[in-house]
């Protein structure tokens, strides 16, 4: 299981890469392995505002349709258009080319509520809930 140390994680299996006030968000290696082959990703619109915990994307796989929740509050500045034509990129490179969106965060406080890699690894070891 790939759990990069430099990222933050949500309990809903999203990862967050922090770069100043911009965060890149995707789903974890664990999440994509549970979903199976991803066949469609509904991307959030640039300019859309989301609160932490609200649904901001949908990932469809051969097994299920899953809501992806915003791990932090903010405004979408970019969506990964590659996923419109190649949704399988989420499976192939979940922490790289398979990112879903970049959000300008409303405030730094919510970042403190995210899990570090060790806490996320423990969550996954306990069955992912």
Tab-separated table of N, CA and C in Angstrom:
chain	number	residue	atom	x	y	z
A	1	UNK	N	0.849	-1.185	0.000
A	1	UNK	CA	0.000	0.000	0.000
A	1	UNK	C	0.891	1.243	0.000
A	2	UNK	N	0.671	2.113	-0.940
A	2	UNK	CA	1.471	3.319	-1.070
A	2	UNK	C	0.803	4.461	-0.299
A	3	UNK	N	1.489	4.973	0.750
A	3	UNK	CA	0.984	6.088	1.553
A	3	UNK	C	2.123	7.101	1.702
A	4	UNK	N	2.266	8.019	0.735
A	4	UNK	CA	3.367	8.985	0.806
A	4	UNK	C	3.369	9.788	2.103
A	5	UNK	N	4.542	9.926	2.702
A	5	UNK	CA	4.706	10.590	4.003
A	5	UNK	C	4.426	12.094	3.941
A	6	UNK	N	4.679	12.727	2.780
A	6	UNK	CA	4.578	14.189	2.708
A	6	UNK	C	3.140	14.691	2.544
A	7	UNK	N	2.190	13.787	2.351
A	7	UNK	CA	0.801	14.187	2.128
A	7	UNK	C	-0.007	14.131	3.419
A	8	UNK	N	-1.168	14.806	3.401
A	8	UNK	CA	-2.164	14.716	4.472
A	8	UNK	C	-3.313	13.873	3.921
A	9	UNK	N	-4.129	13.320	4.819
A	9	UNK	CA	-5.192	12.404	4.411
A	9	UNK	C	-6.479	12.693	5.177
A	10	UNK	N	-7.612	12.375	4.524
A	10	UNK	CA	-8.904	12.469	5.203
A	10	UNK	C	-9.350	11.056	5.573
A	11	UNK	N	-10.305	10.982	6.486
A	11	UNK	CA	-10.854	9.673	6.878
A	11	UNK	C	-11.689	9.068	5.754
A	12	UNK	N	-12.023	9.886	4.753
A	12	UNK	CA	-12.802	9.403	3.598
A	12	UNK	C	-11.886	8.982	2.445
A	13	UNK	N	-10.581	8.887	2.704
A	13	UNK	CA	-9.593	8.358	1.746
A	13	UNK	C	-9.233	9.305	0.607
A	14	UNK	N	-9.273	10.611	0.898
A	14	UNK	CA	-8.706	11.581	-0.026
A	14	UNK	C	-7.321	11.961	0.482
A	15	UNK	N	-6.433	12.302	-0.446
A	15	UNK	CA	-5.121	12.824	-0.051
A	15	UNK	C	-5.070	14.305	-0.390
A	16	UNK	N	-4.220	15.025	0.337
A	16	UNK	CA	-4.087	16.467	0.175
A	16	UNK	C	-2.605	16.821	0.138
A	17	UNK	N	-2.202	17.495	-0.927
A	17	UNK	CA	-0.837	18.021	-1.037
A	17	UNK	C	-0.932	19.528	-0.864
A	18	UNK	N	-0.263	20.046	0.152
A	18	UNK	CA	-0.358	21.461	0.492
A	18	UNK	C	0.805	22.228	-0.132
A	19	UNK	N	0.479	23.278	-0.888
A	19	UNK	CA	1.470	24.181	-1.471
A	19	UNK	C	0.975	25.597	-1.258
A	20	UNK	N	1.331	26.182	-0.098
A	20	UNK	CA	0.838	27.511	0.251
A	20	UNK	C	-0.657	27.464	0.511
A	21	UNK	N	-1.415	28.310	-0.207
A	21	UNK	CA	-2.873	28.334	-0.054
A	21	UNK	C	-3.580	27.439	-1.062
A	22	UNK	N	-2.813	26.733	-1.891
A	22	UNK	CA	-3.395	25.823	-2.888
A	22	UNK	C	-3.143	24.387	-2.446
A	23	UNK	N	-4.210	23.587	-2.447
A	23	UNK	CA	-4.053	22.168	-2.152
A	23	UNK	C	-4.490	21.359	-3.368
A	24	UNK	N	-3.748	20.299	-3.641
A	24	UNK	CA	-4.122	19.346	-4.681
A	24	UNK	C	-4.773	18.168	-3.971
A	25	UNK	N	-5.881	17.684	-4.527
A	25	UNK	CA	-6.659	16.625	-3.889
A	25	UNK	C	-6.854	15.476	-4.862
A	26	UNK	N	-6.766	14.264	-4.346
A	26	UNK	CA	-7.056	13.062	-5.120
A	26	UNK	C	-7.535	11.975	-4.172
A	27	UNK	N	-7.735	10.782	-4.703
A	27	UNK	CA	-8.085	9.662	-3.833
A	27	UNK	C	-6.847	8.797	-3.628
A	28	UNK	N	-6.800	8.136	-2.500
A	28	UNK	CA	-5.612	7.372	-2.123
A	28	UNK	C	-5.491	6.066	-2.906
A	29	UNK	N	-4.327	5.496	-2.823
A	29	UNK	CA	-4.058	4.186	-3.413
A	29	UNK	C	-5.038	3.159	-2.847
A	30	UNK	N	-5.275	3.214	-1.547
A	30	UNK	CA	-6.238	2.308	-0.901
A	30	UNK	C	-7.625	2.475	-1.519
A	31	UNK	N	-8.062	3.735	-1.675
A	31	UNK	CA	-9.398	4.003	-2.225
A	31	UNK	C	-9.525	3.476	-3.646
A	32	UNK	N	-8.531	3.744	-4.497
A	32	UNK	CA	-8.642	3.282	-5.885
A	32	UNK	C	-8.607	1.759	-5.944
A	33	UNK	N	-7.871	1.104	-5.031
A	33	UNK	CA	-7.820	-0.371	-5.044
A	33	UNK	C	-9.157	-0.957	-4.598
A	34	UNK	N	-9.845	-0.275	-3.670
A	34	UNK	CA	-11.168	-0.725	-3.225
A	34	UNK	C	-12.226	-0.530	-4.311
A	35	UNK	N	-12.097	0.559	-5.063
A	35	UNK	CA	-13.071	0.859	-6.119
A	35	UNK	C	-12.947	-0.087	-7.308
A	36	UNK	N	-11.726	-0.487	-7.625
A	36	UNK	CA	-11.504	-1.255	-8.845
A	36	UNK	C	-11.318	-0.304	-10.024
A	37	UNK	N	-11.534	-0.796	-11.222
A	37	UNK	CA	-11.257	-0.011	-12.431
A	37	UNK	C	-12.172	1.209	-12.532
A	38	UNK	N	-11.577	2.398	-12.498
A	38	UNK	CA	-12.332	3.646	-12.602
A	38	UNK	C	-12.690	3.882	-14.064
A	39	UNK	N	-13.993	4.139	-14.308
A	39	UNK	CA	-14.479	4.320	-15.679
A	39	UNK	C	-14.974	5.747	-15.960
A	40	UNK	N	-15.184	6.555	-14.910
A	40	UNK	CA	-15.663	7.919	-15.097
A	40	UNK	C	-15.353	8.743	-13.853
A	41	UNK	N	-14.926	9.993	-14.054
A	41	UNK	CA	-14.717	10.927	-12.946
A	41	UNK	C	-15.472	12.205	-13.263
A	42	UNK	N	-16.403	12.568	-12.372
A	42	UNK	CA	-17.112	13.840	-12.511
A	42	UNK	C	-16.266	14.897	-11.812
A	43	UNK	N	-15.769	15.840	-12.591
A	43	UNK	CA	-14.856	16.853	-12.063
A	43	UNK	C	-15.608	18.081	-11.577
A	44	UNK	N	-15.135	18.710	-10.499
A	44	UNK	CA	-15.758	19.962	-10.061
A	44	UNK	C	-15.394	21.095	-11.009
A	45	UNK	N	-16.264	22.078	-11.090
A	45	UNK	CA	-16.047	23.228	-11.970
A	45	UNK	C	-15.090	24.232	-11.330
A	46	UNK	N	-14.215	24.817	-12.122
A	46	UNK	CA	-13.365	25.894	-11.628
A	46	UNK	C	-14.261	27.030	-11.144
A	47	UNK	N	-13.931	27.588	-9.998
A	47	UNK	CA	-14.729	28.662	-9.419
A	47	UNK	C	-15.764	28.184	-8.419
A	48	UNK	N	-16.053	26.877	-8.404
A	48	UNK	CA	-17.022	26.343	-7.454
A	48	UNK	C	-16.437	26.383	-6.047
A	49	UNK	N	-17.289	26.708	-5.075
A	49	UNK	CA	-16.862	26.755	-3.680
A	49	UNK	C	-17.430	25.557	-2.933
A	50	UNK	N	-16.592	24.986	-2.063
A	50	UNK	CA	-16.999	23.818	-1.295
A	50	UNK	C	-16.614	23.991	0.163
A	51	UNK	N	-17.441	23.423	1.037
A	51	UNK	CA	-17.113	23.355	2.457
A	51	UNK	C	-16.495	22.004	2.730
A	52	UNK	N	-15.621	21.949	3.725
A	52	UNK	CA	-15.017	20.673	4.112
A	52	UNK	C	-16.126	19.669	4.413
A	53	UNK	N	-15.997	18.473	3.863
A	53	UNK	CA	-16.979	17.418	4.096
A	53	UNK	C	-18.093	17.357	3.070
A	54	UNK	N	-18.174	18.353	2.179
A	54	UNK	CA	-19.226	18.322	1.161
A	54	UNK	C	-18.722	17.583	-0.077
A	55	UNK	N	-19.641	16.944	-0.782
A	55	UNK	CA	-19.273	16.215	-1.989
A	55	UNK	C	-18.829	17.177	-3.078
A	56	UNK	N	-17.665	16.925	-3.688
A	56	UNK	CA	-17.207	17.834	-4.739
A	56	UNK	C	-16.852	17.106	-6.028
A	57	UNK	N	-16.886	15.773	-6.008
A	57	UNK	CA	-16.580	14.989	-7.197
A	57	UNK	C	-17.248	13.630	-7.040
A	58	UNK	N	-17.383	12.927	-8.150
A	58	UNK	CA	-17.909	11.566	-8.117
A	58	UNK	C	-16.984	10.700	-8.961
A	59	UNK	N	-16.629	9.545	-8.414
A	59	UNK	CA	-15.811	8.590	-9.145
A	59	UNK	C	-16.637	7.327	-9.353
A	60	UNK	N	-16.777	6.925	-10.619
A	60	UNK	CA	-17.497	5.689	-10.939
A	60	UNK	C	-16.493	4.629	-11.339
A	61	UNK	N	-16.692	3.435	-10.785
A	61	UNK	CA	-15.849	2.302	-11.152
A	61	UNK	C	-16.742	1.167	-11.610
A	62	UNK	N	-16.112	0.079	-11.999
A	62	UNK	CA	-16.892	-1.081	-12.413
A	62	UNK	C	-17.673	-1.658	-11.229
A	63	UNK	N	-17.251	-1.349	-9.996
A	63	UNK	CA	-17.890	-1.878	-8.792
A	63	UNK	C	-18.918	-0.940	-8.178
A	64	UNK	N	-18.645	0.376	-8.206
A	64	UNK	CA	-19.468	1.298	-7.420
A	64	UNK	C	-19.363	2.729	-7.937
A	65	UNK	N	-20.290	3.553	-7.431
A	65	UNK	CA	-20.228	4.998	-7.640
A	65	UNK	C	-19.936	5.594	-6.268
A	66	UNK	N	-18.866	6.394	-6.169
A	66	UNK	CA	-18.456	6.941	-4.876
A	66	UNK	C	-18.355	8.453	-4.923
A	67	UNK	N	-18.956	9.098	-3.921
A	67	UNK	CA	-18.784	10.536	-3.753
A	67	UNK	C	-17.390	10.791	-3.210
A	68	UNK	N	-16.766	11.842	-3.691
A	68	UNK	CA	-15.483	12.293	-3.187
A	68	UNK	C	-15.758	13.590	-2.438
A	69	UNK	N	-15.299	13.650	-1.190
A	69	UNK	CA	-15.612	14.782	-0.324
A	69	UNK	C	-14.446	15.751	-0.228
A	70	UNK	N	-14.765	17.030	-0.205
A	70	UNK	CA	-13.737	18.055	-0.056
A	70	UNK	C	-13.143	17.933	1.350
A	71	UNK	N	-11.836	17.656	1.459
A	71	UNK	CA	-11.238	17.535	2.782
A	71	UNK	C	-11.025	18.880	3.469
A	72	UNK	N	-11.081	19.962	2.704
A	72	UNK	CA	-10.940	21.326	3.225
A	72	UNK	C	-11.909	22.243	2.489
A	73	UNK	N	-12.205	23.387	3.069
A	73	UNK	CA	-13.076	24.374	2.430
A	73	UNK	C	-12.262	25.251	1.492
A	74	UNK	N	-12.898	25.652	0.399
A	74	UNK	CA	-12.213	26.550	-0.517
A	74	UNK	C	-12.870	26.616	-1.880
A	75	UNK	N	-12.142	27.189	-2.825
A	75	UNK	CA	-12.636	27.415	-4.183
A	75	UNK	C	-11.778	26.632	-5.169
A	76	UNK	N	-12.420	25.916	-6.066
A	76	UNK	CA	-11.707	25.145	-7.081
A	76	UNK	C	-11.008	26.104	-8.040
A	77	UNK	N	-9.691	25.909	-8.216
A	77	UNK	CA	-8.948	26.737	-9.166
A	77	UNK	C	-8.614	25.960	-10.437
A	78	UNK	N	-8.627	24.627	-10.335
A	78	UNK	CA	-8.319	23.806	-11.513
A	78	UNK	C	-8.813	22.383	-11.282
A	79	UNK	N	-9.337	21.777	-12.334
A	79	UNK	CA	-9.697	20.356	-12.312
A	79	UNK	C	-8.793	19.623	-13.283
A	80	UNK	N	-8.570	18.355	-13.026
A	80	UNK	CA	-7.673	17.566	-13.861
A	80	UNK	C	-8.409	17.050	-15.093
A	81	UNK	N	-8.346	17.822	-16.179
A	81	UNK	CA	-9.076	17.498	-17.405
A	81	UNK	C	-8.613	16.180	-18.045
A	82	UNK	N	-7.426	15.720	-17.712
A	82	UNK	CA	-6.939	14.423	-18.231
A	82	UNK	C	-7.932	13.314	-17.892
A	83	UNK	N	-8.564	13.433	-16.709
A	83	UNK	CA	-9.456	12.367	-16.235
A	83	UNK	C	-10.739	12.262	-17.055
A	84	UNK	N	-11.111	13.331	-17.769
A	84	UNK	CA	-12.310	13.273	-18.610
A	84	UNK	C	-12.152	12.228	-19.708
A	85	UNK	N	-10.958	12.122	-20.279
A	85	UNK	CA	-10.702	11.167	-21.356
A	85	UNK	C	-10.002	9.907	-20.879
A	86	UNK	N	-9.342	9.981	-19.717
A	86	UNK	CA	-8.572	8.837	-19.221
A	86	UNK	C	-8.807	8.648	-17.723
A	87	UNK	N	-10.052	8.274	-17.322
A	87	UNK	CA	-10.347	8.125	-15.897
A	87	UNK	C	-9.491	7.045	-15.216
A	88	UNK	N	-8.987	6.107	-15.996
A	88	UNK	CA	-8.150	5.039	-15.434
A	88	UNK	C	-6.843	5.559	-14.850
A	89	UNK	N	-6.501	6.812	-15.150
A	89	UNK	CA	-5.301	7.426	-14.580
A	89	UNK	C	-5.376	7.436	-13.055
A	90	UNK	N	-6.590	7.508	-12.500
A	90	UNK	CA	-6.773	7.456	-11.045
A	90	UNK	C	-6.225	6.134	-10.505
A	91	UNK	N	-6.431	5.039	-11.225
A	91	UNK	CA	-5.911	3.731	-10.806
A	91	UNK	C	-4.400	3.647	-11.005
A	92	UNK	N	-3.939	4.153	-12.132
A	92	UNK	CA	-2.540	3.978	-12.516
A	92	UNK	C	-1.585	4.861	-11.726
A	93	UNK	N	-2.011	6.055	-11.355
A	93	UNK	CA	-1.110	7.016	-10.712
A	93	UNK	C	-1.910	7.909	-9.754
A	94	UNK	N	-2.475	7.327	-8.672
A	94	UNK	CA	-3.382	8.097	-7.815
A	94	UNK	C	-2.754	9.323	-7.165
A	95	UNK	N	-1.445	9.296	-6.901
A	95	UNK	CA	-0.790	10.430	-6.240
A	95	UNK	C	-0.091	11.370	-7.214
A	96	UNK	N	-0.120	11.044	-8.493
A	96	UNK	CA	0.552	11.876	-9.491
A	96	UNK	C	-0.448	12.420	-10.480
A	97	UNK	N	-0.426	11.858	-11.701
A	97	UNK	CA	-1.300	12.334	-12.782
A	97	UNK	C	-2.787	12.100	-12.502
A	98	UNK	N	-3.114	11.291	-11.502
A	98	UNK	CA	-4.508	10.971	-11.200
A	98	UNK	C	-5.176	11.904	-10.208
A	99	UNK	N	-4.565	13.065	-9.921
A	99	UNK	CA	-5.201	14.034	-9.018
A	99	UNK	C	-6.540	14.489	-9.594
A	100	UNK	N	-7.434	14.961	-8.727
A	100	UNK	CA	-8.776	15.351	-9.178
A	100	UNK	C	-8.920	16.864	-9.321
A	101	UNK	N	-8.537	17.616	-8.290
A	101	UNK	CA	-8.731	19.065	-8.347
A	101	UNK	C	-7.730	19.800	-7.463
A	102	UNK	N	-7.559	21.079	-7.780
A	102	UNK	CA	-6.761	21.976	-6.944
A	102	UNK	C	-7.720	23.018	-6.379
A	103	UNK	N	-7.595	23.246	-5.081
A	103	UNK	CA	-8.491	24.159	-4.376
A	103	UNK	C	-7.666	25.218	-3.657
A	104	UNK	N	-8.107	26.469	-3.765
A	104	UNK	CA	-7.540	27.530	-2.938
A	104	UNK	C	-8.293	27.484	-1.616
A	105	UNK	N	-7.565	27.182	-0.553
A	105	UNK	CA	-8.230	26.956	0.726
A	105	UNK	C	-8.659	28.264	1.381
A	106	UNK	N	-9.755	28.179	2.148
A	106	UNK	CA	-10.299	29.339	2.848
A	106	UNK	C	-9.452	29.709	4.060
A	107	UNK	N	-8.863	28.690	4.706
A	107	UNK	CA	-8.059	28.944	5.895
A	107	UNK	C	-7.201	27.739	6.226
A	108	UNK	N	-6.136	27.978	6.957
A	108	UNK	CA	-5.184	26.913	7.274
A	108	UNK	C	-5.677	25.974	8.381
A	109	UNK	N	-6.639	26.406	9.195
A	109	UNK	CA	-7.041	25.648	10.380
A	109	UNK	C	-7.487	24.218	10.049
A	110	UNK	N	-8.250	24.056	8.973
A	110	UNK	CA	-8.768	22.723	8.628
A	110	UNK	C	-7.659	21.735	8.289
A	111	UNK	N	-6.518	22.244	7.839
A	111	UNK	CA	-5.413	21.343	7.511
A	111	UNK	C	-4.962	20.565	8.737
A	112	UNK	N	-5.098	21.174	9.908
A	112	UNK	CA	-4.711	20.518	11.151
A	112	UNK	C	-5.604	19.354	11.525
A	113	UNK	N	-6.792	19.298	10.927
A	113	UNK	CA	-7.723	18.210	11.219
A	113	UNK	C	-7.469	16.980	10.355
A	114	UNK	N	-6.631	17.114	9.336
A	114	UNK	CA	-6.329	15.982	8.457
A	114	UNK	C	-5.344	15.039	9.123
A	115	UNK	N	-5.306	13.804	8.655
A	115	UNK	CA	-4.421	12.783	9.203
A	115	UNK	C	-3.047	12.864	8.561
A	116	UNK	N	-2.003	12.543	9.331
A	116	UNK	CA	-0.685	12.373	8.723
A	116	UNK	C	-0.601	10.943	8.186
A	117	UNK	N	0.493	10.614	7.533
A	117	UNK	CA	0.604	9.304	6.884
A	117	UNK	C	0.509	8.150	7.881
A	118	UNK	N	1.075	8.321	9.086
A	118	UNK	CA	1.025	7.244	10.084
A	118	UNK	C	-0.396	6.997	10.569
A	119	UNK	N	-1.135	8.075	10.836
A	119	UNK	CA	-2.516	7.930	11.282
A	119	UNK	C	-3.384	7.317	10.180
A	120	UNK	N	-3.124	7.718	8.930
A	120	UNK	CA	-3.905	7.156	7.823
A	120	UNK	C	-3.578	5.674	7.641
A	121	UNK	N	-2.306	5.327	7.756
A	121	UNK	CA	-1.898	3.917	7.641
A	121	UNK	C	-2.608	3.066	8.695
A	122	UNK	N	-2.733	3.597	9.899
A	122	UNK	CA	-3.442	2.891	10.989
A	122	UNK	C	-4.915	2.733	10.634
A	123	UNK	N	-5.532	3.794	10.096
A	123	UNK	CA	-6.941	3.730	9.690
A	123	UNK	C	-7.163	2.618	8.666
A	124	UNK	N	-6.302	2.555	7.665
A	124	UNK	CA	-6.421	1.534	6.624
A	124	UNK	C	-6.217	0.128	7.224
A	125	UNK	N	-5.252	-0.006	8.123
A	125	UNK	CA	-4.979	-1.294	8.759
A	125	UNK	C	-6.183	-1.776	9.573
A	126	UNK	N	-6.983	-0.829	10.079
A	126	UNK	CA	-8.167	-1.175	10.866
A	126	UNK	C	-9.392	-1.424	9.996
A	127	UNK	N	-9.199	-1.474	8.696
A	127	UNK	CA	-10.309	-1.759	7.798
A	127	UNK	C	-10.826	-0.556	7.057
A	128	UNK	N	-10.166	0.576	7.214
A	128	UNK	CA	-10.492	1.736	6.396
A	128	UNK	C	-11.629	2.594	6.859
A	129	UNK	N	-12.089	2.395	8.110
A	129	UNK	CA	-13.231	3.222	8.569
A	129	UNK	C	-12.837	4.049	9.766
